[in-house]
Short mmCIF file of C-alpha atoms in Angstrom, two decimals:
data_model
loop_
_atom_site.label_atom_id
_atom_site.label_comp_id
_atom_site.label_asym_id
_atom_site.label_seq_id
_atom_site.Cartn_x
_atom_site.Cartn_y
_atom_site.Cartn_z
CA ASP A 1 -88.90 68.15 -36.96
CA ALA A 2 -85.77 66.43 -35.74
CA GLY A 3 -82.46 67.47 -37.21
CA VAL A 4 -79.67 65.20 -38.38
CA THR A 5 -78.83 62.63 -35.72
CA GLN A 6 -75.60 60.70 -35.31
CA SER A 7 -74.52 57.84 -33.11
CA PRO A 8 -72.55 57.25 -31.06
CA THR A 9 -71.57 60.69 -29.76
CA HIS A 10 -68.17 59.55 -28.56
CA LEU A 11 -66.05 56.52 -29.31
CA ILE A 12 -62.65 55.25 -28.20
CA LYS A 13 -60.85 52.61 -30.26
CA THR A 14 -57.35 51.23 -30.51
CA ARG A 15 -55.14 51.12 -33.57
CA GLY A 16 -56.06 48.39 -36.04
CA GLN A 17 -59.68 48.14 -34.95
CA GLN A 18 -62.70 48.85 -37.09
CA VAL A 19 -65.47 51.37 -36.39
CA THR A 20 -68.97 52.04 -37.72
CA LEU A 21 -70.61 55.43 -37.38
CA ARG A 22 -74.29 56.02 -38.03
CA CYS A 23 -76.32 58.92 -39.35
CA SER A 24 -80.03 59.60 -39.78
CA PRO A 25 -80.89 62.50 -42.08
CA ILE A 26 -83.60 65.07 -41.66
CA SER A 27 -86.97 63.60 -42.59
CA GLY A 28 -87.50 63.94 -46.34
CA HIS A 29 -83.82 64.40 -47.13
CA LYS A 30 -82.39 61.87 -49.56
CA SER A 31 -78.73 62.83 -49.61
CA VAL A 32 -76.13 62.22 -46.93
CA SER A 33 -72.55 63.43 -46.90
CA TRP A 34 -69.74 62.58 -44.49
CA TYR A 35 -66.93 64.90 -43.39
CA GLN A 36 -63.88 64.44 -41.20
CA GLN A 37 -62.79 67.33 -39.00
CA VAL A 38 -59.39 67.05 -37.37
CA LEU A 39 -58.89 69.28 -34.35
CA GLY A 40 -58.14 72.86 -35.37
CA GLN A 41 -59.00 72.37 -39.03
CA GLY A 42 -61.99 72.73 -41.29
CA PRO A 43 -64.09 69.69 -42.23
CA GLN A 44 -62.84 67.55 -45.12
CA PHE A 45 -65.27 65.82 -47.49
CA ILE A 46 -65.25 62.02 -47.38
CA PHE A 47 -68.36 60.73 -49.21
CA GLN A 48 -71.72 61.72 -50.58
CA TYR A 49 -74.62 59.31 -51.07
CA TYR A 50 -77.84 60.09 -52.85
CA GLU A 51 -80.65 57.61 -53.40
CA LYS A 52 -78.40 54.86 -52.04
CA GLU A 53 -75.67 55.46 -54.62
CA GLU A 54 -72.24 56.95 -54.07
CA ARG A 55 -72.16 60.33 -55.82
CA GLY A 56 -68.83 61.65 -54.62
CA ARG A 57 -65.68 60.58 -52.83
CA GLY A 58 -62.98 62.72 -51.28
CA ASN A 59 -59.27 62.01 -51.02
CA PHE A 60 -59.44 59.29 -48.39
CA PRO A 61 -57.95 55.78 -48.45
CA ASP A 62 -59.95 52.66 -49.18
CA ARG A 63 -60.08 51.95 -45.45
CA PHE A 64 -63.00 54.36 -45.47
CA SER A 65 -66.29 53.09 -46.86
CA ALA A 66 -69.93 53.99 -46.52
CA ARG A 67 -73.39 52.97 -47.55
CA GLN A 68 -76.91 54.34 -47.54
CA PHE A 69 -79.99 52.37 -46.66
CA PRO A 70 -83.51 52.44 -48.17
CA ASN A 71 -84.66 54.76 -45.36
CA TYR A 72 -81.79 57.13 -46.37
CA SER A 73 -79.83 56.62 -43.16
CA SER A 74 -76.15 55.99 -43.63
CA GLU A 75 -73.16 54.26 -42.09
CA LEU A 76 -69.51 55.21 -42.34
CA ASN A 77 -67.01 52.41 -41.78
CA VAL A 78 -63.34 52.83 -41.12
CA ASN A 79 -61.07 49.76 -41.05
CA ALA A 80 -57.57 49.32 -39.67
CA LEU A 81 -57.78 52.48 -37.59
CA LEU A 82 -54.74 54.74 -37.36
CA LEU A 83 -53.96 57.36 -34.75
CA GLY A 84 -54.54 59.99 -37.44
CA ASP A 85 -58.15 58.91 -37.81
CA SER A 86 -58.91 60.59 -34.50
CA ALA A 87 -61.34 63.35 -35.42
CA LEU A 88 -64.90 64.62 -35.31
CA TYR A 89 -66.94 62.87 -37.98
CA LEU A 90 -69.79 64.97 -39.25
CA CYS A 91 -72.80 63.85 -41.22
CA ALA A 92 -74.81 66.30 -43.33
CA SER A 93 -78.10 65.84 -45.11
CA SER A 94 -79.80 67.68 -47.93
CA TYR A 95 -82.94 67.10 -49.93
CA ALA A 96 -81.45 66.21 -53.29
CA GLY A 97 -77.72 66.59 -52.90
CA THR A 98 -77.03 69.15 -55.57
CA ILE A 99 -77.62 72.83 -54.90
CA GLU A 100 -79.53 72.40 -51.68
CA THR A 101 -78.00 73.49 -48.40
CA GLN A 102 -76.46 70.78 -46.26
CA TYR A 103 -77.51 70.58 -42.63
CA PHE A 104 -75.10 69.01 -40.20
CA GLY A 105 -75.51 66.68 -37.26
CA PRO A 106 -73.69 66.98 -33.92
CA GLY A 107 -70.93 64.62 -35.02
CA THR A 108 -69.19 61.58 -33.56
CA ARG A 109 -65.93 62.19 -31.74
CA LEU A 110 -63.56 59.30 -32.44
CA LEU A 111 -60.39 58.85 -30.45
CA VAL A 112 -57.90 56.22 -31.61
CA LEU A 113 -55.33 55.15 -29.03
CA ALA B 1 -58.81 73.52 -57.75
CA GLN B 2 -61.16 75.11 -55.28
CA LYS B 3 -59.80 76.72 -52.15
CA VAL B 4 -61.12 78.80 -49.27
CA THR B 5 -58.87 80.98 -47.15
CA GLN B 6 -59.80 82.43 -43.78
CA ALA B 7 -56.71 84.37 -42.86
CA GLN B 8 -57.88 85.26 -39.35
CA THR B 9 -57.24 82.29 -37.10
CA GLU B 10 -58.50 83.95 -33.92
CA ILE B 11 -60.32 87.19 -33.16
CA SER B 12 -61.09 88.51 -29.71
CA VAL B 13 -63.47 91.43 -29.15
CA VAL B 14 -65.36 93.00 -26.30
CA GLU B 15 -69.12 92.70 -26.21
CA LYS B 16 -70.99 95.25 -28.37
CA GLU B 17 -68.06 95.71 -30.73
CA ASP B 18 -68.57 95.08 -34.44
CA VAL B 19 -66.42 92.36 -35.97
CA THR B 20 -65.78 91.26 -39.56
CA LEU B 21 -64.65 87.77 -40.50
CA ASP B 22 -62.83 87.54 -43.82
CA CYS B 23 -63.21 84.83 -46.46
CA VAL B 24 -61.40 84.62 -49.80
CA TYR B 25 -62.12 81.84 -52.27
CA GLU B 26 -60.64 80.39 -55.45
CA THR B 27 -62.58 78.59 -58.14
CA ARG B 28 -62.57 78.11 -61.89
CA ASP B 29 -66.30 77.47 -62.07
CA THR B 30 -68.62 80.26 -63.13
CA THR B 31 -71.43 78.78 -61.06
CA TYR B 32 -70.72 78.19 -57.40
CA TYR B 33 -72.21 78.62 -53.95
CA LEU B 34 -70.76 80.18 -50.83
CA PHE B 35 -71.74 79.38 -47.28
CA TRP B 36 -71.07 80.43 -43.72
CA TYR B 37 -71.46 77.99 -40.85
CA LYS B 38 -71.10 78.52 -37.10
CA GLN B 39 -69.58 75.82 -34.90
CA PRO B 40 -70.15 76.26 -31.16
CA PRO B 41 -68.16 74.15 -28.67
CA SER B 42 -70.77 71.38 -28.96
CA GLY B 43 -69.39 70.67 -32.44
CA GLU B 44 -72.50 70.88 -34.61
CA LEU B 45 -72.15 73.07 -37.68
CA VAL B 46 -75.02 75.55 -37.81
CA PHE B 47 -75.96 76.91 -41.23
CA LEU B 48 -76.03 80.71 -41.44
CA ILE B 49 -76.26 81.71 -45.10
CA ARG B 50 -75.91 80.56 -48.70
CA ARG B 51 -75.19 82.78 -51.71
CA ASN B 52 -74.88 81.76 -55.35
CA SER B 53 -72.34 83.23 -57.72
CA PHE B 54 -74.94 85.17 -59.68
CA ASP B 55 -76.30 87.04 -56.69
CA GLU B 56 -73.91 89.68 -55.39
CA GLN B 57 -76.53 91.48 -53.39
CA ASN B 58 -75.44 91.95 -49.81
CA GLU B 59 -77.66 90.46 -47.14
CA ILE B 60 -78.57 91.47 -43.64
CA SER B 61 -80.20 89.26 -41.05
CA GLY B 62 -80.56 90.89 -37.68
CA ARG B 63 -77.07 91.60 -36.36
CA TYR B 64 -75.48 89.57 -39.16
CA SER B 65 -74.54 90.90 -42.59
CA TRP B 66 -72.63 89.47 -45.52
CA ASN B 67 -70.64 91.26 -48.23
CA PHE B 68 -70.09 89.24 -51.43
CA GLN B 69 -67.67 90.74 -53.97
CA LYS B 70 -66.81 88.64 -57.03
CA SER B 71 -64.20 91.18 -58.15
CA THR B 72 -62.07 90.33 -55.12
CA SER B 73 -63.37 86.74 -54.63
CA SER B 74 -64.42 87.58 -51.12
CA PHE B 75 -67.43 86.76 -48.98
CA ASN B 76 -67.02 88.55 -45.67
CA PHE B 77 -69.24 88.24 -42.62
CA THR B 78 -69.91 91.05 -40.16
CA ILE B 79 -71.48 90.76 -36.73
CA THR B 80 -72.79 94.05 -35.40
CA ALA B 81 -72.93 94.67 -31.66
CA SER B 82 -71.38 91.32 -30.83
CA GLN B 83 -72.62 89.26 -27.91
CA VAL B 84 -71.00 86.58 -25.77
CA VAL B 85 -73.26 83.98 -27.41
CA ASP B 86 -71.57 84.75 -30.74
CA SER B 87 -68.39 83.09 -29.46
CA ALA B 88 -67.73 80.12 -31.75
CA VAL B 89 -65.65 78.97 -34.71
CA TYR B 90 -66.98 80.31 -37.99
CA PHE B 91 -66.38 78.52 -41.27
CA CYS B 92 -66.67 79.80 -44.80
CA ALA B 93 -67.30 77.11 -47.42
CA LEU B 94 -67.47 76.81 -51.21
CA ARG B 95 -69.37 74.41 -53.42
CA GLU B 96 -68.65 74.33 -57.13
CA GLU B 97 -71.35 73.30 -59.59
CA THR B 98 -68.98 70.70 -61.06
CA SER B 99 -68.19 69.16 -57.67
CA GLY B 100 -71.63 67.89 -56.76
CA SER B 101 -72.47 68.52 -53.15
CA ARG B 102 -68.85 68.56 -51.96
CA LEU B 103 -68.18 71.50 -49.64
CA THR B 104 -64.67 72.91 -49.40
CA PHE B 105 -64.16 74.61 -46.05
CA GLY B 106 -61.70 77.20 -44.88
CA GLU B 107 -59.69 76.61 -41.72
CA GLY B 108 -62.14 78.59 -39.63
CA THR B 109 -61.94 81.69 -37.45
CA GLN B 110 -62.26 81.34 -33.68
CA LEU B 111 -64.27 84.32 -32.44
CA THR B 112 -64.23 85.09 -28.74
CA VAL B 113 -66.54 87.79 -27.43
CA ASN B 114 -65.62 88.90 -23.94
CA PRO B 115 -68.12 90.49 -21.56
#
């Protein structure tokens, strides 16, 4: 079975622009979480969605938003990009989003110039 | 608040040496879960192990072993007879029962295994 997939793999944007990142979970998984990993640091939790509802939000500004579709795929949107948004954005899926292990995708590398 | 500390930023060993990666955590929950993930240069986080707070039994999987001690709030990871392919960043992570699926990661330890 395919693992978690993310698109695009790399992205270059300029300050002030908007970006949409996409994630497809492992087949059968209903929960998707998003993490931001700045170079040299551990991943930071952004959002969790389960059954198309937001179940958790990390300490990120309102410029960050997400949604989950009926097929359980998810999009992360970031508006008004700042240089500090440059990071690896990781998507993780799990079956039910509570005690199950999260499995991560390869990430999207975003560079904001 | 939950916190994970990986005090070793970088470790360099020669192939076939044993190496231990340290992880110390803080939590007020009585039920929690600890994880180790491996991140090779490609960037994908690869799941290695999950332990819950009620299971302090140590685990061995091939060359990998984990030592969970609640008394010292530690969950250390040992690689026996290291290999070049073990070179990666290793992350320890904590999930509290009261925090849903949110994982709190440490800063990671960069392990370099030299031939």
